[in-house]
mmCIF file of C-alpha atoms in Angstrom:
data_model
loop_
_atom_site.group_PDB
_atom_site.id
_atom_site.type_symbol
_atom_site.label_atom_id
_atom_site.label_comp_id
_atom_site.label_asym_id
_atom_site.label_seq_id
_atom_site.Cartn_x
_atom_site.Cartn_y
_atom_site.Cartn_z
ATOM 1 C CA MET A 312 -17.985 31.393 -35.972
ATOM 2 C CA LYS A 313 -14.304 31.468 -37.025
ATOM 3 C CA TYR A 314 -13.432 33.070 -33.708
ATOM 4 C CA PHE A 315 -15.198 30.234 -31.842
ATOM 5 C CA LYS A 316 -13.283 27.573 -33.845
ATOM 6 C CA LYS A 317 -9.937 29.261 -33.107
ATOM 7 C CA ILE A 318 -10.679 29.471 -29.389
ATOM 8 C CA SER A 319 -11.849 25.831 -29.330
ATOM 9 C CA THR A 320 -8.712 24.678 -31.142
ATOM 10 C CA ILE A 321 -6.441 26.621 -28.780
ATOM 11 C CA LEU A 322 -8.231 25.271 -25.702
ATOM 12 C CA LEU A 323 -8.044 21.732 -27.072
ATOM 13 C CA LEU A 324 -4.304 22.038 -27.745
ATOM 14 C CA CYS A 325 -3.714 23.511 -24.273
ATOM 15 C CA GLY A 326 -5.685 20.658 -22.723
ATOM 16 C CA VAL A 327 -3.692 18.017 -24.623
ATOM 17 C CA PHE A 328 -0.413 19.717 -23.682
ATOM 18 C CA MET A 329 -1.403 19.855 -19.992
ATOM 19 C CA LEU A 330 -2.470 16.204 -20.046
ATOM 20 C CA PHE A 331 0.846 15.034 -21.475
ATOM 21 C CA SER A 332 2.998 17.297 -19.308
ATOM 22 C CA THR A 333 1.167 16.178 -16.139
ATOM 23 C CA GLY A 334 1.571 12.535 -17.150
ATOM 24 C CA MET A 335 5.301 13.044 -17.727
ATOM 25 C CA CYS A 336 5.784 14.707 -14.334
ATOM 26 C CA PHE A 337 3.667 12.058 -12.626
ATOM 27 C CA SER A 338 5.613 9.138 -14.080
ATOM 28 C CA ALA A 339 8.992 10.842 -13.675
ATOM 29 C CA SER A 340 8.406 11.331 -9.948
ATOM 30 C CA ASN A 341 7.681 7.605 -9.517
ATOM 31 C CA LYS A 342 10.325 6.355 -11.922
ATOM 32 C CA ASN A 343 13.075 5.797 -9.349
ATOM 33 C CA LEU A 344 11.062 4.833 -6.265
ATOM 34 C CA THR A 345 12.660 1.775 -4.647
ATOM 35 C CA LEU A 346 10.852 -0.634 -2.330
ATOM 36 C CA TYR A 347 12.593 -2.629 0.410
ATOM 37 C CA VAL A 348 10.894 -5.349 2.434
ATOM 38 C CA ASN A 349 12.782 -6.644 5.491
ATOM 39 C CA GLY A 350 15.907 -4.958 4.125
ATOM 40 C CA GLU A 351 15.776 -6.638 0.706
ATOM 41 C CA LYS A 352 15.077 -4.730 -2.501
ATOM 42 C CA THR A 353 11.732 -5.840 -3.920
ATOM 43 C CA GLU A 354 10.708 -5.435 -7.544
ATOM 44 C CA THR A 355 7.232 -5.245 -9.022
ATOM 45 C CA SER A 356 6.348 -5.216 -12.702
ATOM 46 C CA LEU A 357 4.100 -2.196 -12.095
ATOM 47 C CA LYS A 358 5.900 0.708 -10.463
ATOM 48 C CA PRO A 359 4.777 2.160 -7.138
ATOM 49 C CA GLN A 360 2.993 5.493 -7.536
ATOM 50 C CA ILE A 361 3.249 8.615 -5.431
ATOM 51 C CA ILE A 362 -0.037 10.503 -5.418
ATOM 52 C CA ASN A 363 -0.585 13.533 -3.186
ATOM 53 C CA GLY A 364 2.628 12.664 -1.344
ATOM 54 C CA ARG A 365 1.465 9.107 -0.533
ATOM 55 C CA THR A 366 2.930 5.876 -1.874
ATOM 56 C CA LEU A 367 0.510 3.456 -3.506
ATOM 57 C CA LEU A 368 1.324 -0.074 -4.631
ATOM 58 C CA PRO A 369 -0.580 -2.324 -7.024
ATOM 59 C CA LEU A 370 -3.278 -4.280 -5.177
ATOM 60 C CA ARG A 371 -2.217 -7.724 -6.401
ATOM 61 C CA PHE A 372 1.447 -7.116 -5.543
ATOM 62 C CA THR A 373 0.552 -5.824 -2.064
ATOM 63 C CA CYS A 374 -1.660 -8.804 -1.281
ATOM 64 C CA GLU A 375 1.011 -11.239 -2.491
ATOM 65 C CA LEU A 376 3.642 -9.382 -0.464
ATOM 66 C CA PHE A 377 1.640 -9.856 2.742
ATOM 67 C CA ASP A 378 -0.001 -13.161 1.720
ATOM 68 C CA LEU A 379 -3.494 -11.662 2.021
ATOM 69 C CA PRO A 380 -6.583 -13.174 0.436
ATOM 70 C CA VAL A 381 -8.318 -10.468 -1.594
ATOM 71 C CA HIS A 382 -11.646 -10.024 -3.342
ATOM 72 C CA TRP A 383 -12.196 -7.382 -6.040
ATOM 73 C CA ASP A 384 -15.781 -6.318 -6.752
ATOM 74 C CA ALA A 385 -15.530 -4.641 -10.161
ATOM 75 C CA LYS A 386 -19.146 -3.473 -10.165
ATOM 76 C CA ASN A 387 -18.846 -1.510 -6.899
ATOM 77 C CA LYS A 388 -15.087 -0.942 -7.214
ATOM 78 C CA THR A 389 -14.475 -2.323 -3.732
ATOM 79 C CA ILE A 390 -11.545 -4.283 -2.381
ATOM 80 C CA THR A 391 -11.882 -6.717 0.520
ATOM 81 C CA MET A 392 -8.740 -8.114 2.163
ATOM 82 C CA THR A 393 -8.851 -10.743 4.887
ATOM 83 C CA ILE A 394 -6.376 -10.467 7.759
ATOM 84 C CA GLY A 395 -6.912 -13.192 10.310
ATOM 85 C CA ASP A 396 -10.393 -12.716 11.760
ATOM 86 C CA GLN A 397 -10.900 -9.244 10.302
ATOM 87 C CA LYS A 398 -11.687 -7.871 6.873
ATOM 88 C CA ILE A 399 -10.563 -4.546 5.438
ATOM 89 C CA ASN A 400 -12.860 -2.932 2.879
ATOM 90 C CA LEU A 401 -11.515 -0.211 0.597
ATOM 91 C CA THR A 402 -13.360 1.562 -2.197
ATOM 92 C CA ILE A 403 -11.721 3.184 -5.204
ATOM 93 C CA ASN A 404 -11.603 6.998 -4.820
ATOM 94 C CA LYS A 405 -12.993 6.861 -1.270
ATOM 95 C CA LYS A 406 -10.829 8.156 1.600
ATOM 96 C CA GLU A 407 -12.311 5.812 4.171
ATOM 97 C CA ALA A 408 -11.553 2.215 5.130
ATOM 98 C CA GLU A 409 -13.890 -0.134 6.942
ATOM 99 C CA ILE A 410 -12.377 -2.725 9.232
ATOM 100 C CA LEU A 411 -14.789 -5.530 10.067
ATOM 101 C CA HIS A 412 -13.705 -7.188 13.300
ATOM 102 C CA VAL A 413 -15.359 -10.319 14.658
ATOM 103 C CA GLU A 414 -17.858 -8.365 16.723
ATOM 104 C CA TYR A 415 -17.808 -4.799 15.416
ATOM 105 C CA LEU A 416 -17.172 -2.483 12.496
ATOM 106 C CA SER A 417 -14.746 0.422 12.662
ATOM 107 C CA LYS A 418 -14.089 3.097 10.069
ATOM 108 C CA THR A 419 -10.904 5.044 9.598
ATOM 109 C CA GLY A 420 -9.912 7.899 7.318
ATOM 110 C CA LEU A 421 -7.228 7.495 4.669
ATOM 111 C CA ASP A 422 -4.757 10.178 3.607
ATOM 112 C CA GLN A 423 -5.080 8.935 0.031
ATOM 113 C CA ALA A 424 -7.919 6.933 -1.478
ATOM 114 C CA PRO A 425 -7.202 3.796 -3.516
ATOM 115 C CA VAL A 426 -7.169 4.580 -7.244
ATOM 116 C CA LEU A 427 -7.479 2.823 -10.576
ATOM 117 C CA ILE A 428 -4.669 3.473 -13.035
ATOM 118 C CA GLY A 429 -5.505 1.723 -16.270
ATOM 119 C CA ASN A 430 -6.948 -1.616 -15.159
ATOM 120 C CA THR A 431 -4.863 -1.787 -11.976
ATOM 121 C CA ALA A 432 -6.030 -0.870 -8.490
ATOM 122 C CA TYR A 433 -3.395 0.906 -6.373
ATOM 123 C CA ILE A 434 -3.737 1.044 -2.594
ATOM 124 C CA PRO A 435 -1.984 3.153 0.079
ATOM 125 C CA ILE A 436 0.837 0.968 1.384
ATOM 126 C CA ARG A 437 1.333 2.726 4.736
ATOM 127 C CA PHE A 438 -2.254 2.020 5.815
ATOM 128 C CA ILE A 439 -2.078 -1.686 4.894
ATOM 129 C CA ALA A 440 1.415 -2.206 6.341
ATOM 130 C CA GLU A 441 0.634 -0.454 9.626
ATOM 131 C CA THR A 442 -2.633 -2.388 9.933
ATOM 132 C CA LEU A 443 -0.415 -5.506 9.805
ATOM 133 C CA ASN A 444 1.914 -4.041 12.512
ATOM 134 C CA CYS A 445 4.731 -3.429 10.041
ATOM 135 C CA ALA A 446 7.178 -0.565 10.418
ATOM 136 C CA VAL A 447 7.108 1.741 7.363
ATOM 137 C CA ASN A 448 9.670 4.379 6.450
ATOM 138 C CA TYR A 449 9.872 6.710 3.456
ATOM 139 C CA ASP A 450 13.284 8.196 2.676
ATOM 140 C CA SER A 451 12.756 11.225 0.424
ATOM 141 C CA THR A 452 16.478 11.679 -0.293
ATOM 142 C CA LYS A 453 16.852 8.097 -1.553
ATOM 143 C CA LYS A 454 13.296 7.914 -2.919
ATOM 144 C CA SER A 455 12.751 4.614 -1.143
ATOM 145 C CA VAL A 456 10.063 2.937 0.937
ATOM 146 C CA SER A 457 11.134 0.404 3.567
ATOM 147 C CA ILE A 458 8.700 -2.041 5.126
ATOM 148 C CA GLN A 459 9.779 -4.171 8.069
ATOM 149 C CA LYS A 460 7.429 -7.054 8.782
ATOM 150 C CA PRO A 461 7.075 -8.007 12.460
ATOM 151 C CA PHE A 462 7.349 -11.722 11.643
ATOM 152 C CA VAL A 463 9.224 -13.655 8.968
ATOM 153 C CA PHE A 464 9.361 -17.357 8.198
ATOM 154 C CA LYS A 465 12.904 -18.699 7.724
ATOM 155 C CA ASN A 466 14.297 -22.200 8.060
ATOM 156 C CA ASN A 467 10.869 -23.606 8.958
ATOM 157 C CA GLN A 468 10.537 -21.229 11.900
ATOM 158 C CA TRP A 469 8.760 -17.934 12.592
ATOM 159 C CA TYR A 470 10.937 -15.030 13.753
ATOM 160 C CA VAL A 471 10.160 -11.660 15.309
ATOM 161 C CA THR A 472 12.023 -9.073 13.224
ATOM 162 C CA HIS A 473 11.572 -5.799 15.104
ATOM 163 C CA SER A 474 10.271 -4.169 18.214
ATOM 164 C CA GLU A 475 9.361 -0.622 19.147
ATOM 165 C CA THR A 476 12.479 -0.148 21.295
ATOM 166 C CA GLU A 477 15.186 -1.459 18.962
ATOM 167 C CA GLN A 478 16.277 -0.035 15.617
ATOM 168 C CA ASN A 479 17.622 -3.150 13.819
ATOM 169 C CA PRO A 480 17.605 -6.165 16.128
ATOM 170 C CA ALA A 481 18.551 -9.619 14.879
ATOM 171 C CA PRO A 482 15.623 -11.971 14.287
ATOM 172 C CA VAL A 483 14.590 -13.839 17.432
ATOM 173 C CA PRO A 484 12.731 -17.183 17.327
ATOM 174 C CA ILE A 485 9.160 -16.590 18.445
ATOM 175 C CA GLU A 486 9.190 -19.302 21.119
ATOM 176 C CA SER A 487 12.019 -17.434 22.888
ATOM 177 C CA PHE A 488 10.207 -14.091 22.655
ATOM 178 C CA SER A 489 8.328 -13.402 25.866
ATOM 179 C CA SER A 490 6.545 -10.123 25.112
ATOM 180 C CA SER A 491 2.768 -10.356 24.949
ATOM 181 C CA ARG A 492 2.808 -7.237 22.744
ATOM 182 C CA TYR A 493 3.078 -9.485 19.664
ATOM 183 C CA LEU A 494 1.645 -12.825 20.747
ATOM 184 C CA LYS A 495 -0.924 -13.794 23.285
ATOM 185 C CA GLN A 496 -1.457 -17.240 24.690
ATOM 186 C CA GLY A 497 -3.523 -19.241 22.230
ATOM 187 C CA ASP A 498 -2.526 -17.163 19.187
ATOM 188 C CA THR A 499 -1.588 -19.175 16.135
ATOM 189 C CA ILE A 500 0.696 -18.086 13.396
#
């Protein structure tokens, strides 16, 4: 019986030590991650997290960043974001996203599932940003994530901010942009 108590105590102490050391490594790796949106440093009260080599941002912050309506279903732990005429459904700890288009449903795999950390849902930023046609870059040497939105609103006017062929073009007013790659006749912004 004494032997069993000693083993139990040692295992418990090892478990506590591993829990704290993992938590310290986890938070230390995310401590200095910097987020840039359209070239400007962006701060969030809750730090971005890197899990399995993927950057996750808090759900609320992400939806505010992209001006997305969001619905959180706490019972089923599902997230629904509305983007124009489509809805994106994500489920905590599930590596699959459902995209509900006007006429059909498509499913896509995720490199990293959304997670709950405390009472905060974190979602994979690359998936959301690329779904919104944003350019995303992770710089491991600077520990930074850069997101370039395709459109910005400045001075009461929408501007195209990037294209696939140019690295850092100056913003161009949308009405002078002739490519149908971004806008089609009848599209509203």
